């Protein structure tokens, strides 16, 4: 079922005291009935937060990444099997920072998605184009290729577990937001692409989030577009007041 989702990616921010402070404010917030809130803190806080969130409705925890293997000699990595063993329901896969800084290819992300799905996690699969691709007006073919190469061979049960986050790289952490029209254009193209790869029903049930400088001041306008089902939020998710406003930005 298509859901409205406000997801916060904390990236590598906040020591334990300030992470707890933010988390306590968020968990004390009333989440609207039509919204699911997902918080993706650094790995070190996951176990504590998932336990605290277990009794709260519509408030779920995500990891920011997982490895493509189940276990092995991969120093510093965390697997989907480990995340599942502490009841983490969501995992962000393919964030552009990981694609760039850790050379994660579409093929590698396909392996990560499969591994996450094998352990019953819901991947939040990120896609999005760099500025030069947008300027060449090749953004739609670029993003649909990312989706085909990483998700195209999933079966219907598997693709139904996926949330897609469209995050134009030029809008991440830059203060420059895609216009609601630019977001809608891409989200519609993504939904049509999912429909052509799978079925119209699967496409209509998929939540497609926008990410890239979403703030309390622009969330409502972006989320009101018909194919935008919420946001993956970086900077504005680090401040309780801002993120709570974003959670309350759905009609
Ligand atoms: C992100 O990191 O996914 C993101 C969208 O960041 P920001 O909201 O800061 O642009």
JSON list of C-alpha atoms and ligand atoms in Angstrom, two decimals, residues 9 11 95 97 167 171-174 211-214 232-236, ligand 1:
[
{"chain": "A", "resi": 9, "resn": "UNK", "atom": "CA", "xyz": [18.69, 10.65, 7.32]},
{"chain": "A", "resi": 11, "resn": "UNK", "atom": "CA", "xyz": [24.12, 10.80, 8.15]},
{"chain": "A", "resi": 95, "resn": "UNK", "atom": "CA", "xyz": [22.42, 7.17, -1.22]},
{"chain": "A", "resi": 97, "resn": "UNK", "atom": "CA", "xyz": [27.03, 9.98, -0.92]},
{"chain": "A", "resi": 167, "resn": "UNK", "atom": "CA", "xyz": [17.29, 12.68, -4.78]},
{"chain": "A", "resi": 171, "resn": "UNK", "atom": "CA", "xyz": [19.83, 19.50, -4.52]},
{"chain": "A", "resi": 172, "resn": "UNK", "atom": "CA", "xyz": [21.33, 17.46, -1.67]},
{"chain": "A", "resi": 173, "resn": "UNK", "atom": "CA", "xyz": [22.70, 19.61, 1.12]},
{"chain": "A", "resi": 174, "resn": "UNK", "atom": "CA", "xyz": [22.97, 22.59, -1.24]},
{"chain": "A", "resi": 211, "resn": "UNK", "atom": "CA", "xyz": [15.02, 14.25, -1.24]},
{"chain": "A", "resi": 212, "resn": "UNK", "atom": "CA", "xyz": [17.10, 17.37, -1.68]},
{"chain": "A", "resi": 213, "resn": "UNK", "atom": "CA", "xyz": [16.94, 20.35, 0.68]},
{"chain": "A", "resi": 214, "resn": "UNK", "atom": "CA", "xyz": [13.43, 19.59, 1.93]},
{"chain": "A", "resi": 232, "resn": "UNK", "atom": "CA", "xyz": [13.96, 11.76, 2.57]},
{"chain": "A", "resi": 233, "resn": "UNK", "atom": "CA", "xyz": [15.36, 14.63, 4.58]},
{"chain": "A", "resi": 234, "resn": "UNK", "atom": "CA", "xyz": [18.97, 15.31, 5.56]},
{"chain": "A", "resi": 235, "resn": "UNK", "atom": "CA", "xyz": [19.84, 18.65, 7.18]},
{"chain": "A", "resi": 236, "resn": "UNK", "atom": "CA", "xyz": [16.33, 19.56, 8.31]},
{"chain": "B", "resi": 1, "resn": "LIG", "atom": "C1", "xyz": [19.85, 13.47, 1.98]},
{"chain": "B", "resi": 1, "resn": "LIG", "atom": "O1", "xyz": [20.92, 13.37, 2.53]},
{"chain": "B", "resi": 1, "resn": "LIG", "atom": "O2", "xyz": [19.27, 12.44, 1.61]},
{"chain": "B", "resi": 1, "resn": "LIG", "atom": "C2", "xyz": [19.30, 14.80, 1.75]},
{"chain": "B", "resi": 1, "resn": "LIG", "atom": "C3", "xyz": [18.27, 14.92, 0.97]},
{"chain": "B", "resi": 1, "resn": "LIG", "atom": "O3", "xyz": [19.92, 15.84, 2.38]},
{"chain": "B", "resi": 1, "resn": "LIG", "atom": "P1", "xyz": [19.38, 17.36, 2.48]},
{"chain": "B", "resi": 1, "resn": "LIG", "atom": "O4", "xyz": [17.95, 17.28, 2.93]},
{"chain": "B", "resi": 1, "resn": "LIG", "atom": "O5", "xyz": [20.26, 17.98, 3.52]},
{"chain": "B", "resi": 1, "resn": "LIG", "atom": "O6", "xyz": [19.52, 17.98, 1.14]}
]
